[in-house]
mmCIF file of C-alpha atoms in Angstrom:
data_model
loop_
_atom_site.group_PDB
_atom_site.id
_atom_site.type_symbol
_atom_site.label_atom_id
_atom_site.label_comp_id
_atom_site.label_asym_id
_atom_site.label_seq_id
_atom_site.Cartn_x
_atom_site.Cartn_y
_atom_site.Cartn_z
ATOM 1 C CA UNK A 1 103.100 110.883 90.227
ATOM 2 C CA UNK A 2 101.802 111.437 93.408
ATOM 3 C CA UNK A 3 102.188 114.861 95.729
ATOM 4 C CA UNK A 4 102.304 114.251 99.349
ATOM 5 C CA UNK A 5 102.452 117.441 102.107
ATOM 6 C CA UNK A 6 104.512 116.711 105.230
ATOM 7 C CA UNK A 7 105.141 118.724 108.342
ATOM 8 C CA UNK A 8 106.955 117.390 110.943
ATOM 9 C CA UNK A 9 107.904 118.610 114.477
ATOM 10 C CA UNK A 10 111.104 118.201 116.989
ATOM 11 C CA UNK A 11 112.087 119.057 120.048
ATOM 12 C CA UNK A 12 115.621 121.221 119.756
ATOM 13 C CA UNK A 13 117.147 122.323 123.300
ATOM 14 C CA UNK A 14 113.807 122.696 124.461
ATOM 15 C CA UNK A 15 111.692 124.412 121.988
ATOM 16 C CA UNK A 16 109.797 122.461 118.870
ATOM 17 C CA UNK A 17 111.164 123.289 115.742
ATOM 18 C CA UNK A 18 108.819 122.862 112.831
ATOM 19 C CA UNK A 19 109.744 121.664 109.198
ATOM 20 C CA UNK A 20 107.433 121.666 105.904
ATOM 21 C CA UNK A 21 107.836 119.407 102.982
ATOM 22 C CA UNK A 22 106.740 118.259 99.582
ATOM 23 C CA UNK A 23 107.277 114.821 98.729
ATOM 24 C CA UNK A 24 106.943 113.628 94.789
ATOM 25 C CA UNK A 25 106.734 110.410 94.558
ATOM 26 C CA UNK A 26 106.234 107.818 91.216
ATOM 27 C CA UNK A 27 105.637 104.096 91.314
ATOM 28 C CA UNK A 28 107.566 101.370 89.378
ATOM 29 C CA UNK A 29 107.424 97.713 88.925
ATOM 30 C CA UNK A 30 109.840 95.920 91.219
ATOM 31 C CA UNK A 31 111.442 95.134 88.025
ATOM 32 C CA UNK A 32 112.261 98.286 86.997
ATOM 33 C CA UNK A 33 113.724 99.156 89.977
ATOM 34 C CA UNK A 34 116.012 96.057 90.291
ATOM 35 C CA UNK A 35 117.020 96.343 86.280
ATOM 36 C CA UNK A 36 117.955 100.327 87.309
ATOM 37 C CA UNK A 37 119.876 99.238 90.035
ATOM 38 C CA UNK A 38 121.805 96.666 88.381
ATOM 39 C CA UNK A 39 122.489 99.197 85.542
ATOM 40 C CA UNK A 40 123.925 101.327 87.910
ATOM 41 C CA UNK A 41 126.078 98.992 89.731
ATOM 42 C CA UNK A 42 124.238 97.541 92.692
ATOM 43 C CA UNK A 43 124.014 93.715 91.778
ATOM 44 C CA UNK A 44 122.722 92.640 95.110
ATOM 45 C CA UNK A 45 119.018 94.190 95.881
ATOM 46 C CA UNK A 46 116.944 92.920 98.520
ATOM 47 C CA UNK A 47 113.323 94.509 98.496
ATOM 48 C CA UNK A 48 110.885 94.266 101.521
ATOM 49 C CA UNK A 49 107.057 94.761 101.769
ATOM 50 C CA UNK A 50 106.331 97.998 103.757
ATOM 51 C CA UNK A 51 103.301 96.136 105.262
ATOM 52 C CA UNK A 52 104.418 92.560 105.580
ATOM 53 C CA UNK A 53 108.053 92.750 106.410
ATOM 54 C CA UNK A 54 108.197 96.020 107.744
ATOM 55 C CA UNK A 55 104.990 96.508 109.663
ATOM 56 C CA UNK A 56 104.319 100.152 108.539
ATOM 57 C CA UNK A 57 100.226 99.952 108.599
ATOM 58 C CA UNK A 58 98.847 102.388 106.082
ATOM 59 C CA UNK A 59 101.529 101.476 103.070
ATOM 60 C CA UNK A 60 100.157 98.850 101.174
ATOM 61 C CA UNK A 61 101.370 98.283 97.830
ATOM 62 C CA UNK A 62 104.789 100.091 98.998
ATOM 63 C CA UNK A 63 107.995 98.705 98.474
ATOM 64 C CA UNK A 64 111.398 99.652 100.330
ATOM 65 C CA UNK A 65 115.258 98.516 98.626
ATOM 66 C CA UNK A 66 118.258 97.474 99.750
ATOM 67 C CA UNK A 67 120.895 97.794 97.519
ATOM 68 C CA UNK A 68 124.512 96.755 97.650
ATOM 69 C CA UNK A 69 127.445 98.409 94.711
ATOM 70 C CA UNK A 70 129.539 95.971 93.513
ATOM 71 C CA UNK A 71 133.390 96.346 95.368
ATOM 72 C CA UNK A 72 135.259 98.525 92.767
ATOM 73 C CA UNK A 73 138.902 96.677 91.531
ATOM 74 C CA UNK A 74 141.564 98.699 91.465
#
């Protein structure tokens, strides 16, 4: 488990409004993550390299997912 401070700033109708954060984050194996998903109902998971497919410099060894749920019948 990892803690990770954030503040981030925007401009609202002129003036920067400020926002402070705490992120928690925990690692899994990409098979976790896909064996979680398809527990929960999202059979279709695509998962892309922050560095390689996504070009975010910095995030090596992180992992973004695309999951899709399964159409409900009915």
């Amino acid at each position: 488990m990892t803690t990770q401070a954030v503040t981030l700033f925007h401009l609202e109708g002129g003036v920067w409004q400020r926002s402070d954060l705490t992120l928690l984050q925990r690692c899994y194996a990409e098979d976790e993550v896909r064996a979680a998903l398809a527990a929960a109902g999202f059979p279709e998971v695509s998962a892309y390299d922050a560095v390689k497919d996504l070009a975010m410099a910095g995030n090596v060894g992180r992992t973004f997912f695309l999951a899709r749920r399964k159409p409900q019948s009915g």
